[in-house]
């Protein structure tokens, strides 16, 4: 599923790329962005706050390319979250989203440096924190 979403995103980037900028390959940037957004959608109901709202500029990025934003969730993580106490699930989500946001940030810097003139800027995202504590223990009550 994520592979199909990434293929759509790559197609959008290829359509937007001017011929002289063909040397830059946005695949790792788009992969990091779609991966973050997939985690955000998966964790939306578990975390207090909204990782989807905090990364809403991603949708605008795809709109600027006249493309529909790839959408989906991490089914494996979703099944795990259904079995856990909410605080434990939220802690896992917060930690994974933080790591994913760091990777996205690194790729966004590379993207900004290599993107063509006609390409939209890298969307801003917020990496939380969504819980008051690392363990999200406050969600037990």
XYZ file of C-alpha atoms in Angstrom, residues 17-109:
93
model
C 9.988 18.865 -12.166
C 11.505 21.094 -14.839
C 13.757 19.227 -17.297
C 16.937 20.993 -16.148
C 16.403 19.828 -12.548
C 16.168 16.117 -13.431
C 19.332 15.345 -11.402
C 17.517 15.700 -8.060
C 15.584 12.573 -7.044
C 12.895 13.400 -4.448
C 12.133 9.746 -3.649
C 13.653 9.744 -0.144
C 11.938 13.052 0.695
C 8.551 11.825 -0.519
C 9.033 8.488 1.248
C 9.785 10.247 4.543
C 6.783 12.565 4.126
C 4.336 9.775 3.237
C 5.707 7.567 6.021
C 5.219 10.359 8.582
C 1.705 11.061 7.375
C 0.839 7.337 7.476
C 1.999 7.150 11.099
C 0.067 10.325 11.894
C -3.143 8.839 10.480
C -2.582 5.590 12.385
C -1.972 7.382 15.694
C -4.586 10.122 15.332
C -7.138 8.480 17.635
C -4.585 7.303 20.214
C -2.772 10.549 20.959
C -4.194 13.576 22.725
C -3.780 16.260 20.103
C -3.672 15.798 16.376
C -0.616 14.618 14.461
C -2.745 14.861 11.292
C -3.571 18.482 12.060
C 0.055 19.168 12.903
C 1.074 17.927 9.445
C -1.821 19.381 7.426
C 0.582 21.254 5.109
C 1.395 17.907 3.472
C -2.042 17.964 1.837
C -1.311 21.468 0.516
C 1.998 20.230 -0.924
C 0.173 17.655 -3.057
C -2.526 20.148 -4.007
C 0.221 22.473 -5.307
C 1.282 19.584 -7.562
C -2.342 19.039 -8.657
C -2.278 15.608 -7.038
C -4.328 13.873 -4.390
C -2.396 13.245 -1.190
C -1.542 9.556 -0.764
C -3.535 8.289 2.200
C -3.330 5.208 4.336
C -2.506 3.809 7.725
C 0.045 1.389 9.116
C -2.150 -1.689 9.491
C 0.364 -3.610 11.584
C 0.791 -0.743 14.038
C -2.973 -0.211 14.078
C -3.581 -3.822 15.096
C -0.973 -3.480 17.850
C -2.537 -0.252 19.127
C -5.923 -1.990 19.383
C -4.435 -4.471 21.884
C -2.548 -2.040 24.115
C -3.533 0.175 27.002
C -4.007 3.661 25.532
C -1.041 5.173 27.382
C 1.310 2.494 26.078
C -0.005 2.878 22.522
C 0.310 6.650 22.744
C 3.887 6.328 23.991
C 4.768 4.087 21.030
C 3.092 6.497 18.614
C 4.822 9.514 20.095
C 8.229 7.833 19.865
C 7.706 6.622 16.275
C 6.360 9.966 15.125
C 9.314 11.768 16.685
C 11.800 9.501 14.872
C 9.867 9.839 11.629
C 9.749 13.636 11.982
C 13.527 13.753 12.446
C 14.043 11.732 9.272
C 11.553 13.909 7.431
C 13.354 17.040 8.620
C 16.681 15.781 7.273
C 15.103 14.897 3.929
C 13.252 18.222 3.776
C 16.556 20.092 4.056
